[in-house]
Amino acid sequence: MRLRVNNVTRDRLLADRAERATSFRDRFVGLMGRRSLALGEGMHIVPCNSIHTFFMRIPIDVAFLDPDGVIVKQFVALPPWRATSVYFQAKSVLELPAGTLQASGTREGDRLVFEPVP
C-alpha cells in the first residue's frame, strides 16, 4: 500500500510514495540494502518503538509517532550502523530521506496524517 504523509501541524507534504511495513519480515528488513531513498519516498513501520540502521547504506530521517500520529521523538540524518533507544510512547515509526524533516520544518509535537494513494 502506498501512502501520502502530511504534517497537518505545518501543512507540509512529507511523502507521496511511502510504504507501510506491518509484517514481521517487512518490519525487520525495512530499508536495509537500499542504495537510495528518493524525495517523496518513505517507510511507515507499524508497530514499532525502536529501530536500527545496521546494514543500511544511507542516512535517514526518523519520526517516532504515538497512536494519534504525534511525533514523540525525531532524528535528522540518522547514519548507518546506529540503534535508537526504545520510545515507549511510540506505536509506529516513519523513515524518510535525510533532510526531509528539516526542509519541512517538522518538529517533535507535530501531528502526521497518513492517506492511501489511489
mmCIF file of N, CA, C and O in Angstrom, residues 5-14 104-106 110-112:
data_model
loop_
_atom_site.group_PDB
_atom_site.id
_atom_site.type_symbol
_atom_site.label_atom_id
_atom_site.label_comp_id
_atom_site.label_asym_id
_atom_site.label_seq_id
_atom_site.Cartn_x
_atom_site.Cartn_y
_atom_site.Cartn_z
ATOM 1 N N VAL A 5 1.883 11.156 3.167
ATOM 2 C CA VAL A 5 2.097 11.543 4.563
ATOM 3 C C VAL A 5 2.147 13.062 4.642
ATOM 4 O O VAL A 5 3.012 13.692 4.031
ATOM 5 N N ASN A 6 1.208 13.616 5.399
ATOM 6 C CA ASN A 6 1.137 15.063 5.577
ATOM 7 C C ASN A 6 1.407 15.432 7.032
ATOM 8 O O ASN A 6 0.891 14.786 7.938
ATOM 9 N N ASN A 7 2.189 16.497 7.214
ATOM 10 C CA ASN A 7 2.346 17.102 8.525
ATOM 11 C C ASN A 7 1.223 18.138 8.607
ATOM 12 O O ASN A 7 1.313 19.207 7.996
ATOM 13 N N VAL A 8 0.147 17.806 9.335
ATOM 14 C CA VAL A 8 -1.006 18.706 9.393
ATOM 15 C C VAL A 8 -0.753 19.902 10.302
ATOM 16 O O VAL A 8 -1.419 20.925 10.161
ATOM 17 N N THR A 9 0.205 19.800 11.194
ATOM 18 C CA THR A 9 0.556 20.928 12.056
ATOM 19 C C THR A 9 1.159 22.062 11.230
ATOM 20 O O THR A 9 0.858 23.231 11.450
ATOM 21 N N ARG A 10 1.993 21.718 10.270
ATOM 22 C CA ARG A 10 2.715 22.721 9.470
ATOM 23 C C ARG A 10 2.200 22.804 8.039
ATOM 24 O O ARG A 10 2.745 23.564 7.229
ATOM 25 N N ASP A 11 1.177 21.992 7.703
ATOM 26 C CA ASP A 11 0.614 21.952 6.351
ATOM 27 C C ASP A 11 1.701 21.689 5.309
ATOM 28 O O ASP A 11 1.877 22.436 4.353
ATOM 29 N N ARG A 12 2.444 20.591 5.537
ATOM 30 C CA ARG A 12 3.539 20.203 4.637
ATOM 31 C C ARG A 12 3.393 18.736 4.233
ATOM 32 O O ARG A 12 3.069 17.888 5.056
ATOM 33 N N LEU A 13 3.673 18.459 2.976
ATOM 34 C CA LEU A 13 3.714 17.091 2.483
ATOM 35 C C LEU A 13 5.096 16.524 2.763
ATOM 36 O O LEU A 13 6.108 17.112 2.364
ATOM 37 N N LEU A 14 5.161 15.380 3.468
ATOM 38 C CA LEU A 14 6.446 14.740 3.760
ATOM 39 C C LEU A 14 6.768 13.627 2.780
ATOM 40 O O LEU A 14 7.937 13.372 2.490
ATOM 41 N N SER A 104 11.096 20.564 5.802
ATOM 42 C CA SER A 104 9.664 20.823 6.000
ATOM 43 C C SER A 104 9.374 21.562 7.300
ATOM 44 O O SER A 104 8.229 21.924 7.565
ATOM 45 N N GLY A 105 10.401 21.752 8.122
ATOM 46 C CA GLY A 105 10.207 22.408 9.413
ATOM 47 C C GLY A 105 9.518 21.530 10.441
ATOM 48 O O GLY A 105 9.037 22.006 11.459
ATOM 49 N N THR A 106 9.485 20.232 10.186
ATOM 50 C CA THR A 106 8.816 19.287 11.083
ATOM 51 C C THR A 106 9.551 19.204 12.414
ATOM 52 O O THR A 106 10.777 19.126 12.457
ATOM 53 N N ASP A 110 4.541 17.756 16.355
ATOM 54 C CA ASP A 110 3.720 17.886 15.151
ATOM 55 C C ASP A 110 2.912 16.611 14.941
ATOM 56 O O ASP A 110 3.335 15.522 15.341
ATOM 57 N N ARG A 111 1.765 16.739 14.290
ATOM 58 C CA ARG A 111 0.896 15.591 14.003
ATOM 59 C C ARG A 111 0.953 15.242 12.529
ATOM 60 O O ARG A 111 0.807 16.118 11.668
ATOM 61 N N LEU A 112 1.171 13.948 12.244
ATOM 62 C CA LEU A 112 1.225 13.452 10.868
ATOM 63 C C LEU A 112 -0.038 12.653 10.569
ATOM 64 O O LEU A 112 -0.563 11.954 11.431
#
